[in-house]
Short mmCIF file of C-alpha atoms and ligand atoms in Angstrom, two decimals:
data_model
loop_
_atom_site.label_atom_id
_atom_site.label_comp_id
_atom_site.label_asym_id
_atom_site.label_seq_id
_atom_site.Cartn_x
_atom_site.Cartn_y
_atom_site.Cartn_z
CA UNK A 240 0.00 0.00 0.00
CA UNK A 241 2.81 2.32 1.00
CA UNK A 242 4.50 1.60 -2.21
CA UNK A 243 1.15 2.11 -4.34
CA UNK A 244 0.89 5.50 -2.43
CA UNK A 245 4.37 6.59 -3.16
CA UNK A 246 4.33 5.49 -6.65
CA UNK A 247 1.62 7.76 -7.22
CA UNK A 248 3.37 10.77 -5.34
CA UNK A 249 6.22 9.97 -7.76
CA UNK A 250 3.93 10.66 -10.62
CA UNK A 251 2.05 13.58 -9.25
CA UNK A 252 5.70 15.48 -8.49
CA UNK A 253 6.57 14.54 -12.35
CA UNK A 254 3.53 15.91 -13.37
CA UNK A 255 4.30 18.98 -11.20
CA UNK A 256 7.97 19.31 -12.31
CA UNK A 257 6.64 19.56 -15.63
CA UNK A 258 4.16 22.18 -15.25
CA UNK A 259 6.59 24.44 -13.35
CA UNK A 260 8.67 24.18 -16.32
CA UNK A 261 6.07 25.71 -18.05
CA UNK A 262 7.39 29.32 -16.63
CA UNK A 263 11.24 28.66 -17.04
CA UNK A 264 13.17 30.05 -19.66
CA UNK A 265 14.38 27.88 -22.03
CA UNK A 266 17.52 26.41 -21.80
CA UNK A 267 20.30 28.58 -23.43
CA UNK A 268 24.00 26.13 -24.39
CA UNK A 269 27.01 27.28 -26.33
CA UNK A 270 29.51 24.99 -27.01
CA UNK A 271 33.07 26.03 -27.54
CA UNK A 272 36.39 24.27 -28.37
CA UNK A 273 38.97 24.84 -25.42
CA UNK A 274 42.85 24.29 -26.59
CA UNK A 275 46.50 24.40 -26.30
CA UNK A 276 49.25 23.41 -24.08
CA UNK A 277 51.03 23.56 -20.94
CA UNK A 278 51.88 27.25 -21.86
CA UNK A 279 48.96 28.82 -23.44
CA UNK A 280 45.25 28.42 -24.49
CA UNK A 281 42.90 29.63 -27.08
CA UNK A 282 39.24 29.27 -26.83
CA UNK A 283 36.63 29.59 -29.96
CA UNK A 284 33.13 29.48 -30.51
CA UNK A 285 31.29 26.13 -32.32
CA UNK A 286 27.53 26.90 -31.65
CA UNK A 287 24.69 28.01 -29.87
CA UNK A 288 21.42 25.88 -29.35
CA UNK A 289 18.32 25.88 -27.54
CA UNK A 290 18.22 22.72 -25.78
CA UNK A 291 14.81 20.31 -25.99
CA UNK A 292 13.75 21.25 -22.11
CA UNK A 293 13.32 24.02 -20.18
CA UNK A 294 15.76 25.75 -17.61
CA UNK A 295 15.96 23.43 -14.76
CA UNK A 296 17.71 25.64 -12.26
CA UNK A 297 16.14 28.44 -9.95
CA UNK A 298 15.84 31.61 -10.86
CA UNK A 299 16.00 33.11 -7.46
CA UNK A 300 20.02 31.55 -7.32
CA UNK A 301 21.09 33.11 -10.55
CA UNK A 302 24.73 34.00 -8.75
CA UNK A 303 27.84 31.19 -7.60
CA UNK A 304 29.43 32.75 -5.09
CA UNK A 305 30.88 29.52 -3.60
CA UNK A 306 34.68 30.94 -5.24
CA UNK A 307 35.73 26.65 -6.26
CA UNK A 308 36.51 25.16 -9.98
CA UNK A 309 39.32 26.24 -12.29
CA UNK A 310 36.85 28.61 -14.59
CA UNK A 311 33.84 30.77 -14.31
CA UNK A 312 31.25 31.84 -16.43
CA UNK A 313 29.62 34.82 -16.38
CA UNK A 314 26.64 35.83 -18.77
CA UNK A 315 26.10 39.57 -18.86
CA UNK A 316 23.80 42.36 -20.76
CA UNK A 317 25.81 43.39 -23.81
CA UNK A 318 24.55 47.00 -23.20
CA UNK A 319 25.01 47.60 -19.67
CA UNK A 320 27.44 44.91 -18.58
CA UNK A 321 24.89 43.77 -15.75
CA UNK A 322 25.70 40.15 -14.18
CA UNK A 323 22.81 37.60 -15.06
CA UNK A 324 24.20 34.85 -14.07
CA UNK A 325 27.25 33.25 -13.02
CA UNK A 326 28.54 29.04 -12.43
CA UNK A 327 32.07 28.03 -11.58
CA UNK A 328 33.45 25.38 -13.02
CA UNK A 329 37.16 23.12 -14.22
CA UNK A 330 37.63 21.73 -17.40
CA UNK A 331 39.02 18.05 -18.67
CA UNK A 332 41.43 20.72 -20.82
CA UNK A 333 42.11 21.49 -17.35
CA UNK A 334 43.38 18.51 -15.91
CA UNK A 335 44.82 17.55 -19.03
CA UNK A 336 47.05 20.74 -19.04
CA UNK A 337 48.69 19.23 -15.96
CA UNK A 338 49.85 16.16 -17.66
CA UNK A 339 52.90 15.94 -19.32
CA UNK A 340 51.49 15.71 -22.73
CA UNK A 341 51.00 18.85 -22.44
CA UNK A 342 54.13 20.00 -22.14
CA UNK A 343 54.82 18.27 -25.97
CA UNK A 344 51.76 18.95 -27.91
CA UNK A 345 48.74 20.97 -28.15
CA UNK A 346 45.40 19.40 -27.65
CA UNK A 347 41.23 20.51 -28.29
CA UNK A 348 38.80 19.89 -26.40
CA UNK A 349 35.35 20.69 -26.75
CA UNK A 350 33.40 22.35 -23.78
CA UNK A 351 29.89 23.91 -23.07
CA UNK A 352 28.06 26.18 -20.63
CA UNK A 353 24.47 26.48 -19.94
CA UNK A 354 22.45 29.03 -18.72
CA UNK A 355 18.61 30.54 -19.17
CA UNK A 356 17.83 31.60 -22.53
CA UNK A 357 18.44 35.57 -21.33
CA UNK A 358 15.20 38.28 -23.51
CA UNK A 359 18.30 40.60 -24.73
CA UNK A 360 21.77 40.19 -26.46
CA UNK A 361 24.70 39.03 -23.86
CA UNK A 362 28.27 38.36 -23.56
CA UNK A 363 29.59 35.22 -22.40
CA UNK A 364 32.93 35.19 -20.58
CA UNK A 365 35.00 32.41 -19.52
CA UNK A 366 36.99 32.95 -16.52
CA UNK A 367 39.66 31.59 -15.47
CA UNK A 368 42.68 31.69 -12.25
CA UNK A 369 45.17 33.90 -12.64
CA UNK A 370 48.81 33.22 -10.56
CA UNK A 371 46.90 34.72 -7.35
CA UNK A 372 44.29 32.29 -7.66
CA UNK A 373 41.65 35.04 -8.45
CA UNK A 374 39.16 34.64 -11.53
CA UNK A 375 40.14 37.08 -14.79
CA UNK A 376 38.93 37.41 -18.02
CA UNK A 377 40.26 34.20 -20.04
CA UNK A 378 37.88 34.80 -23.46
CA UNK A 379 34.36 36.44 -24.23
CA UNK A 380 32.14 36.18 -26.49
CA UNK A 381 28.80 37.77 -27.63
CA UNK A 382 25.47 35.93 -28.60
CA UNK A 383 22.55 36.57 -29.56
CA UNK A 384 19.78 33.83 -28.34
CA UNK A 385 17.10 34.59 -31.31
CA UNK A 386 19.83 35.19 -33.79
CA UNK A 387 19.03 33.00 -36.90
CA UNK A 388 22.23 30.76 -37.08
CA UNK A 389 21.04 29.63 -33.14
CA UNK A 390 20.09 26.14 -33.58
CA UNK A 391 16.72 25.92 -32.50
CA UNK A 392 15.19 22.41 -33.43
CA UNK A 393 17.06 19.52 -31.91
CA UNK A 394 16.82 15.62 -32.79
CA UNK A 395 14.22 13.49 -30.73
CA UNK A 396 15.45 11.67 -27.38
CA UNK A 397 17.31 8.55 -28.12
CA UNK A 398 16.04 7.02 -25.27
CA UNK A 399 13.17 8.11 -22.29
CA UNK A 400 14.71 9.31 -18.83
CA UNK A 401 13.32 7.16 -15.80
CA UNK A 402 12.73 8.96 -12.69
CA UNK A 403 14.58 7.72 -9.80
CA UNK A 404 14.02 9.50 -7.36
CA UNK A 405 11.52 12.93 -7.89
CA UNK A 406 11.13 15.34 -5.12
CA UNK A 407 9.49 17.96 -6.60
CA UNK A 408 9.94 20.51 -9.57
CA UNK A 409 13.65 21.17 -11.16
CA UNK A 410 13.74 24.62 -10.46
CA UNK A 411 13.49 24.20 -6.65
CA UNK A 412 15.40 20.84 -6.54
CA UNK A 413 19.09 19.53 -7.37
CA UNK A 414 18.56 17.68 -10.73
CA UNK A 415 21.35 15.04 -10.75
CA UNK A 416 21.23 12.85 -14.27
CA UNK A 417 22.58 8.91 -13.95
CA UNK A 418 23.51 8.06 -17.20
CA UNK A 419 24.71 4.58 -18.28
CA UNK A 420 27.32 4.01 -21.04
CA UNK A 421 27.79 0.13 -21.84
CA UNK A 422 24.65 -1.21 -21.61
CA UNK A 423 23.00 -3.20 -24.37
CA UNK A 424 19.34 -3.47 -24.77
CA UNK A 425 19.32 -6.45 -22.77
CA UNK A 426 20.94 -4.80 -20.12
CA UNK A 427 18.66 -1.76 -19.36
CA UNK A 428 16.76 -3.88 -16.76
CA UNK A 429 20.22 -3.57 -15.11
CA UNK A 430 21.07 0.04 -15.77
CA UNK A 431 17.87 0.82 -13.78
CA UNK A 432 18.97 -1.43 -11.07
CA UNK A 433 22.27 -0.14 -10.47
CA UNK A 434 20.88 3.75 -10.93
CA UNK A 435 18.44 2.76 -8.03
CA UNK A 436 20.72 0.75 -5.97
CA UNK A 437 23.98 3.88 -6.48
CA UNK A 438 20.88 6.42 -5.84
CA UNK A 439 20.14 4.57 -2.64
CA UNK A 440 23.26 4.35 -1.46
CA UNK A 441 24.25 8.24 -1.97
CA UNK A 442 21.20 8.92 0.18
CA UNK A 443 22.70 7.21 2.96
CA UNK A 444 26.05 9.43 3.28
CA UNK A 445 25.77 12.91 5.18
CA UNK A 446 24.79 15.43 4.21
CA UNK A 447 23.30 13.95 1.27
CA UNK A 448 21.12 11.46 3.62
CA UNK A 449 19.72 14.74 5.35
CA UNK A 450 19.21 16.21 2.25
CA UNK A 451 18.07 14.00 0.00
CA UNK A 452 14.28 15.75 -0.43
CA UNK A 453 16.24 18.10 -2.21
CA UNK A 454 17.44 15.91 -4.80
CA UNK A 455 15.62 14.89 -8.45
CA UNK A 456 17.26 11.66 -9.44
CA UNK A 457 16.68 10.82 -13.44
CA UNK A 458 18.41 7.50 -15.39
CA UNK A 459 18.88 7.31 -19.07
CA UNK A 460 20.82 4.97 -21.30
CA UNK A 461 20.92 4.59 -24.74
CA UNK A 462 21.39 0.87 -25.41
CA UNK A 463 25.09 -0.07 -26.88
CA UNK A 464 25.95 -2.85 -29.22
CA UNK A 465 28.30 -4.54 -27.10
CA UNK A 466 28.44 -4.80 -22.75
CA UNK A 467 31.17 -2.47 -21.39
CA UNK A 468 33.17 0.48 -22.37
CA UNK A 469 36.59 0.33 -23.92
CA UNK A 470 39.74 -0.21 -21.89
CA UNK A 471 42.42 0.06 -24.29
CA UNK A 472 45.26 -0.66 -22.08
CA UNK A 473 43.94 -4.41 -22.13
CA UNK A 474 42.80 -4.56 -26.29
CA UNK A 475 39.11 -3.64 -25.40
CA UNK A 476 37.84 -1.39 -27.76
CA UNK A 477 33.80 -0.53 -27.54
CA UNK A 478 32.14 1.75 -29.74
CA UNK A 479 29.78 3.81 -27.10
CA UNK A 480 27.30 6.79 -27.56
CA UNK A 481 29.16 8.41 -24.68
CA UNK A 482 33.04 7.70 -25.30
CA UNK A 483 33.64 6.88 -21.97
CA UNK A 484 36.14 4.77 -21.85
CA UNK A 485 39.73 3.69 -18.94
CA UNK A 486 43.01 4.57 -19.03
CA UNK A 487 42.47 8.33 -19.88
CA UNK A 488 45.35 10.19 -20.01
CA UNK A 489 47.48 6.68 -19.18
CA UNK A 490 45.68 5.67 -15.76
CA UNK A 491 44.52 2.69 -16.21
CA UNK A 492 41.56 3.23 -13.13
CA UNK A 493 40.92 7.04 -14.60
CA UNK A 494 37.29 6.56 -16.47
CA UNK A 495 36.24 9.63 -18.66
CA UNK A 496 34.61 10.91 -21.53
CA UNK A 497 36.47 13.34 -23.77
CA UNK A 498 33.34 13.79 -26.56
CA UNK A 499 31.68 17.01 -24.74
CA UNK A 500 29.17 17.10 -27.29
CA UNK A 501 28.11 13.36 -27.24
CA UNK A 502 27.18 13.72 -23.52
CA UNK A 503 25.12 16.67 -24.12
CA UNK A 504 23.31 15.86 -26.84
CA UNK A 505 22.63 13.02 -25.20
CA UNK A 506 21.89 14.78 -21.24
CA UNK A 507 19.62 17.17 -22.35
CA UNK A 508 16.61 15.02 -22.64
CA UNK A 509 16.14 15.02 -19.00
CA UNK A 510 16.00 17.71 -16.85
CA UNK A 511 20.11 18.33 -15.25
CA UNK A 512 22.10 20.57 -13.55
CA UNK A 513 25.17 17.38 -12.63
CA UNK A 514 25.98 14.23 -14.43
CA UNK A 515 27.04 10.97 -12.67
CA UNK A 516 27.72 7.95 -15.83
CA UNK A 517 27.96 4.43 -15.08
CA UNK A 518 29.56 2.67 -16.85
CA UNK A 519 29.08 -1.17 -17.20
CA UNK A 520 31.71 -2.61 -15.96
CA UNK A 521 33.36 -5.26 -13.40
CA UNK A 522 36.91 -3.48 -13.29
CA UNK A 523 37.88 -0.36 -10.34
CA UNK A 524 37.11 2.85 -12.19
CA UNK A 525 35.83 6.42 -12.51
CA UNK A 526 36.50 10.12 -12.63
CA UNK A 527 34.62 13.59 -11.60
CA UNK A 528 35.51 17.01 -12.80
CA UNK A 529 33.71 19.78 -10.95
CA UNK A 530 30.92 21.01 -12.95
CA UNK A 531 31.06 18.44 -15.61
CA UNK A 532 30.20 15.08 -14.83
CA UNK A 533 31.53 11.73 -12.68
CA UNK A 534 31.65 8.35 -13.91
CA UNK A 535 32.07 4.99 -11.71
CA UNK A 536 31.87 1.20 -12.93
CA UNK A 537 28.86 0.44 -11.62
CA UNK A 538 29.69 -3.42 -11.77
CA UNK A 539 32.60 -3.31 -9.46
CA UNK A 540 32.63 -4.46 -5.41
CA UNK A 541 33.50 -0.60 -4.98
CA UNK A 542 31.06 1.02 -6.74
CA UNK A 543 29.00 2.65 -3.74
CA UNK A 544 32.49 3.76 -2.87
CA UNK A 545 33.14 5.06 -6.58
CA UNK A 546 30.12 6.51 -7.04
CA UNK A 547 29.94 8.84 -3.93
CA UNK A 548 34.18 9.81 -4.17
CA UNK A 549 33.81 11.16 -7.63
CA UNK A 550 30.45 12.86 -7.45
CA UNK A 551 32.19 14.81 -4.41
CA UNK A 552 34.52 15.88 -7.19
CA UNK A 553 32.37 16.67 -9.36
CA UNK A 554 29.42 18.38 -7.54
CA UNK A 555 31.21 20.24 -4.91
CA UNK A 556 34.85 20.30 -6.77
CA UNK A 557 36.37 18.37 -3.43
CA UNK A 558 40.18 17.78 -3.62
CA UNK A 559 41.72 13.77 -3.41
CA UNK A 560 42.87 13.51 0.29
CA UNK A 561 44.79 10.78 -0.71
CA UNK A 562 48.50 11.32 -1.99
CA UNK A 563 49.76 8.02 -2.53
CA UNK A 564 48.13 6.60 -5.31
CA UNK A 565 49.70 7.23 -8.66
CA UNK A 566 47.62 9.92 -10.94
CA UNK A 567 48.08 11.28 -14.23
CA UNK A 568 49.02 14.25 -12.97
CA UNK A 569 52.42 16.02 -12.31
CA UNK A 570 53.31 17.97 -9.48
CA UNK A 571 52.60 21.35 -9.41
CA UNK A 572 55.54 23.31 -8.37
CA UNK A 573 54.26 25.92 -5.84
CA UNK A 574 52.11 25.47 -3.08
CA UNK A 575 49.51 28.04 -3.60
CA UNK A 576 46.54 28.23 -1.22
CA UNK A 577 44.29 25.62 -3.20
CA UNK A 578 41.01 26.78 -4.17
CA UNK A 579 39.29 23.55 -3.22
CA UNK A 580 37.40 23.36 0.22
CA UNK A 581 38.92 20.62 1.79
CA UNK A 582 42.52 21.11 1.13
CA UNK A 583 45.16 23.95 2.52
CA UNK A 584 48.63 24.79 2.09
CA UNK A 585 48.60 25.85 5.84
CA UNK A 586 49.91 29.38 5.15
CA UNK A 587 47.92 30.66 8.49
CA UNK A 588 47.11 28.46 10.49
CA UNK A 589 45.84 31.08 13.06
CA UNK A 590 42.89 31.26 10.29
CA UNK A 591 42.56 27.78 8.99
CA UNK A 592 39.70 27.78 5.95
CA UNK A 593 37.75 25.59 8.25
CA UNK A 594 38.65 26.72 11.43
CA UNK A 595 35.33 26.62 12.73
CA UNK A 596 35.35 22.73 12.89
CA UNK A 597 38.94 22.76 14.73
CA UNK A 598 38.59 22.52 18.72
CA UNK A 599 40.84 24.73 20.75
CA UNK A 600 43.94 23.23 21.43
CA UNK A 601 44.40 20.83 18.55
CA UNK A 602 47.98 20.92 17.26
CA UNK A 603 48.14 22.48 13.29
CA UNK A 604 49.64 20.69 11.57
CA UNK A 605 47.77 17.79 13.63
CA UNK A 606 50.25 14.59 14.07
CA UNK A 607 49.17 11.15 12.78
CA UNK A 608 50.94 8.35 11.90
CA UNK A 609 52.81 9.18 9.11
CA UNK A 610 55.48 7.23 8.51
CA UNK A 611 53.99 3.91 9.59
CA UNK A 612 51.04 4.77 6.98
CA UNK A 613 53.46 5.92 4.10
CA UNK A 614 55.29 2.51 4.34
CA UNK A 615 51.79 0.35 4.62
CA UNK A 616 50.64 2.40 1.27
CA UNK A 617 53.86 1.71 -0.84
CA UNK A 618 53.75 -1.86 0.07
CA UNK A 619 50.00 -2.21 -0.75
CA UNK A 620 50.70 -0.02 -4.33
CA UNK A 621 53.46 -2.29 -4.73
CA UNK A 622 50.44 -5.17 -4.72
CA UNK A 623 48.10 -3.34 -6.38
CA UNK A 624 50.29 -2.53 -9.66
CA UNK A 625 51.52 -5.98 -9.49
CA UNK A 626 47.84 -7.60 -9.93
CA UNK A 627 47.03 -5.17 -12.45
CA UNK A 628 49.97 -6.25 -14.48
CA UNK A 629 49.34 -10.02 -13.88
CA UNK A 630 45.97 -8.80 -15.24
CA UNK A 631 44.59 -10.50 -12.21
CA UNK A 632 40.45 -11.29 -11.60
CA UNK A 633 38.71 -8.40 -10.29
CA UNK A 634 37.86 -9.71 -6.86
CA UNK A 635 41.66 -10.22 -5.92
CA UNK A 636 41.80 -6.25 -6.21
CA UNK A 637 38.65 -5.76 -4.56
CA UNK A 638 40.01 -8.16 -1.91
CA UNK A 639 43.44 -5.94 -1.68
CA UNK A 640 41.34 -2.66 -1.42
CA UNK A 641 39.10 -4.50 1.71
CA UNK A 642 42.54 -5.65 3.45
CA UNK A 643 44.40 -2.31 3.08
CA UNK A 644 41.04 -0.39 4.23
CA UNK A 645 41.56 -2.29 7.73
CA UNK A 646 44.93 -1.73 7.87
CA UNK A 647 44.44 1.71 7.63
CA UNK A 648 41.46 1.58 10.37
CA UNK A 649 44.08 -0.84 12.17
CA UNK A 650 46.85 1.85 12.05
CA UNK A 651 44.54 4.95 12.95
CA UNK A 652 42.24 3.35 15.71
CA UNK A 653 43.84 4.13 18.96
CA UNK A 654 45.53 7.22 17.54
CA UNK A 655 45.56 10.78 19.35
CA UNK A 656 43.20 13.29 17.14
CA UNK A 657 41.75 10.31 15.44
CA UNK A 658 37.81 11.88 15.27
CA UNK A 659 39.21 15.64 15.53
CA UNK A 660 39.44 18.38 12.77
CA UNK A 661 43.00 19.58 12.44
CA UNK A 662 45.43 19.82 9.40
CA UNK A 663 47.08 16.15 8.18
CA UNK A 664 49.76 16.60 6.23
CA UNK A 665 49.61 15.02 3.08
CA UNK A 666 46.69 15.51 0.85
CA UNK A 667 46.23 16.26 -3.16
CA UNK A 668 48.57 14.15 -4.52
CA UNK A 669 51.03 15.52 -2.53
CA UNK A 670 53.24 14.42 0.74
CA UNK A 671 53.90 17.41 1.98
CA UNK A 672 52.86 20.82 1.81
CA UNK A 673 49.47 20.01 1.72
CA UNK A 674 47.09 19.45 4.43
CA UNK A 675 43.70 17.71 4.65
CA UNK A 676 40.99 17.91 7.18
CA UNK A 677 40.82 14.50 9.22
CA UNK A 678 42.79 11.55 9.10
CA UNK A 679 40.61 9.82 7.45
CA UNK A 680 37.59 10.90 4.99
CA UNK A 681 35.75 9.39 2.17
CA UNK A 682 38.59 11.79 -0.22
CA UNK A 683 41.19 9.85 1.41
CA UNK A 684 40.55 6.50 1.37
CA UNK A 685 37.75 3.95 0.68
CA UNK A 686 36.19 4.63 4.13
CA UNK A 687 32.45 5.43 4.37
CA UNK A 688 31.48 9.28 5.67
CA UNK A 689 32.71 12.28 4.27
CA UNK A 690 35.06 14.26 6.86
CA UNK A 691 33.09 17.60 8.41
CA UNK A 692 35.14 20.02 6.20
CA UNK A 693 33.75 17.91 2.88
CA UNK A 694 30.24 18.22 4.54
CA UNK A 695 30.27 21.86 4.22
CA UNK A 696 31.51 22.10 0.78
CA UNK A 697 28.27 19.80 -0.39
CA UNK A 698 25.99 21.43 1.51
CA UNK A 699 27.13 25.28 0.10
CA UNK A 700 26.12 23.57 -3.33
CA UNK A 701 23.01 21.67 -2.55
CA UNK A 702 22.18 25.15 -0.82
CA UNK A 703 22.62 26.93 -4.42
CA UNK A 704 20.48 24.89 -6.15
CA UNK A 705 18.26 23.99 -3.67
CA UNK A 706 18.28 26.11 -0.78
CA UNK A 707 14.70 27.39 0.32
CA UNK A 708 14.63 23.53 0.96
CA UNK A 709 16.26 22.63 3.66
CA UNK A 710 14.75 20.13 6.50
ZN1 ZN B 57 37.17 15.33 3.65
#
């Protein structure tokens, strides 16, 4: 009876996300090609559409002033200059940039931003950090929204979202997408199961479990020929509407999407403001770029894990804790204050970014077991890369991943500061220099609960797209 009940609720609150849409503006996206190197970057217009659906955000939060992401984009009145609105953001270009590819050849990528289709003439600009770490002018364009060359008419859905999880209409709600890459036909049944089961799962962390009213939860797939994404760094090659696919930028765990414009033309047929793909697939895996979408293999042991780590990168642009893990990335060379929330360089420590979490008299930097931990990780990396190579079953990893998460617990049980706030040393990628909030946090390490200091940063984002909400 329950379930009858809240089927029909489910339908009603469709019914009424749709109607609200009714007053939205429509939904306004320019996509752009992004390129370069290491050393500089050029940006250029591709086009300008009217997506299928309506605005989904809320008009009353028009403004980001949450200050996280590599880039910003600002949409103002051509005339006056006025801010209209304003998202921040970082860029695949981005990461890539930090690779050392890109200190040998130049590379395009293709990005987008959205916003609601404005009633007069704007300019676009792109944002981006300058060597203080404060947003300048990177490119700008103007556009025209009922200009002629606007593409206006787009191609029918390829496939139907399925609600998951509908709280009420877009506008007032976070409107997270699932979408599956590597599913055949005869695997949608499956797609919907793991969207539900992931969905479920996120709404059982903090603060997404005391939040979750404020969340719309949609699935869509469009069916692939064969099960699974590509992983070229074992032969597999898998033609998929997405292009997500392992081994970007040589990590063989690092799951992404580099074809922009595949995943949007594909995302907007449901309502979206974030982007979480799953990918169908046994083997450890995923990614998340703030402000552009996560991805986690949805078939592997760790895939609640997965799916919650990189969706904290991608919806609240949350730094890796961890620094002992191999990445595609090289080391940056100063130790700026780092924009992310819940990672500091420790300049001040009289005025710690999240000082208000850190009790009087806790040491900063905060001692843990360093040392001991350092020489657990390279021995269990040492494991890890060795199974890997041996091309080893997925459930030895998965085994490796549950051993080394109780050695850590193990190491850090009986440990001074163990539940406190403070400043670790050794966080983003990095052994020293940087400092992370806890010892241990779902950034760091396969544990469960995201550290206080992580808490905040999702909660600033629900808050902007769903803030007259809160319980
Ligand atoms: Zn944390």
């Amino acid at each position: 009876m329950i379930r009858f009940a809240s089927r029909i609720l489910v339908v009603a609150l469709a019914l009424a996300a749709g109607l609200a849409h009714a007053a939205q503006p429509a939904t306004v996206r320019v996509d752009y090609a992004h390129s370069g190197n290491a050393l500089s970057e050029q940006y250029a217009l591709e086009r300008v559409l009217i997506e299928p659906l309506p605005w989904p955000g809320n008009a009353a939060r028009p403004f980001d002033n949450t200050n996280r992401g590599q880039n910003r984009v600002e949409v103002v009145d051509a005339k006056t200059g006025d801010l209209l609105y304003s998202r921040d953001f970082s860029t695949v270009f981005g990461e890539w940039r930090t690779t050392e590819e890109a200190n040998k050849i130049s590379r395009s990528f293709e990005e987008s931003v959205r916003f609601p289709k404005p009633d007069r003439p704007v300019r676009v600009r792109i944002l981006k950090r300058d060597e203080r770490n404060q947003f300048s002018v990177a490119w700008s364009v103007e556009v025209d929204t009922d200009a002629q060359e606007v593409v206006k008419k787009q191609p029918a859905a390829p496939a139907k979202p399925i609600p998951i999880h509908v709280s009420g209409p877009s506008p007032d709600k976070v409107d997270l997408l699932i979408l599956g890459d590597g599913y055949t036909a005869a695997d949608m049944k499956k797609f919907e199961a793991d969207a539900r089961r992931l969905t479920q799962h996120l709404f059982t962390v903090s603060p997404f479990r005391e939040r979750a009213r404020d969340f719309n939860v949609w699935a869509l797939a469009v069916p692939t020929a064969e099960s699974g994404i590509s992983r070229p760094s074992t032969g597999v090659h898998h033609a998929s509407p997405l292009g997500t696919r392992y081994d970007i930028f040589g990590s063989e765990r690092y799951v992404l999407t580099l074809d922009n414009r595949a995943l949007r033309d594909i995302a907007q047929h449901a309502p979206y403001e974030f982007i979480e793909i799953l990918v169908n697939n046994e083997t450890y895996g995923g990614g998340g770029i703030f402000g552009q979408f996560s991805t986690a293999a949805a078939g592997n042991e760790w895939a609640n894990y997965l799916f919650v780590h990189e969706f904290g990168h991608h919806f609240a642009g949350l730094a890796d804790e961890y620094y002992t893990s191999p990445v595609a990335y090289a080391a940056a060379s100063t130790r700026m204050e780092p924009w992310e929330p819940n990672v500091t360089a420790l300049r001040d420590p009289a005025n710690i970014k999240w000082k208000r979490h850190v009790k009087t008299g806790t040491p900063l930097p905060t001692p843990w077991p360093k040392a001991e931990y350092e020489e657990a990780s390279r021995a269990y990396q040492k494991k890890r890369a060795a199974l890997r190579a041996a091309n080893r079953p997925e459930s030895e990893m998965s085994a490796l991943f549950r051993e080394d998460l109780k050695a850590t617990q193990a190491l850090f049980a009986s440990k001074p500061h163990r539940h406190e706030v403070g400043a670790f040393e050794g966080a983003n990628y990095e052994a020293s220099g940087y400092y992370r909030p806890m010892m241990q946090c779902l950034m760091f390490d396969r544990s469960e609960a995201f550290c206080p200091v992580c808490q905040d940063g999702i909660a600033d984002i629900i808050d902007l797209y769903a803030g007259s909400a809160r319980q």
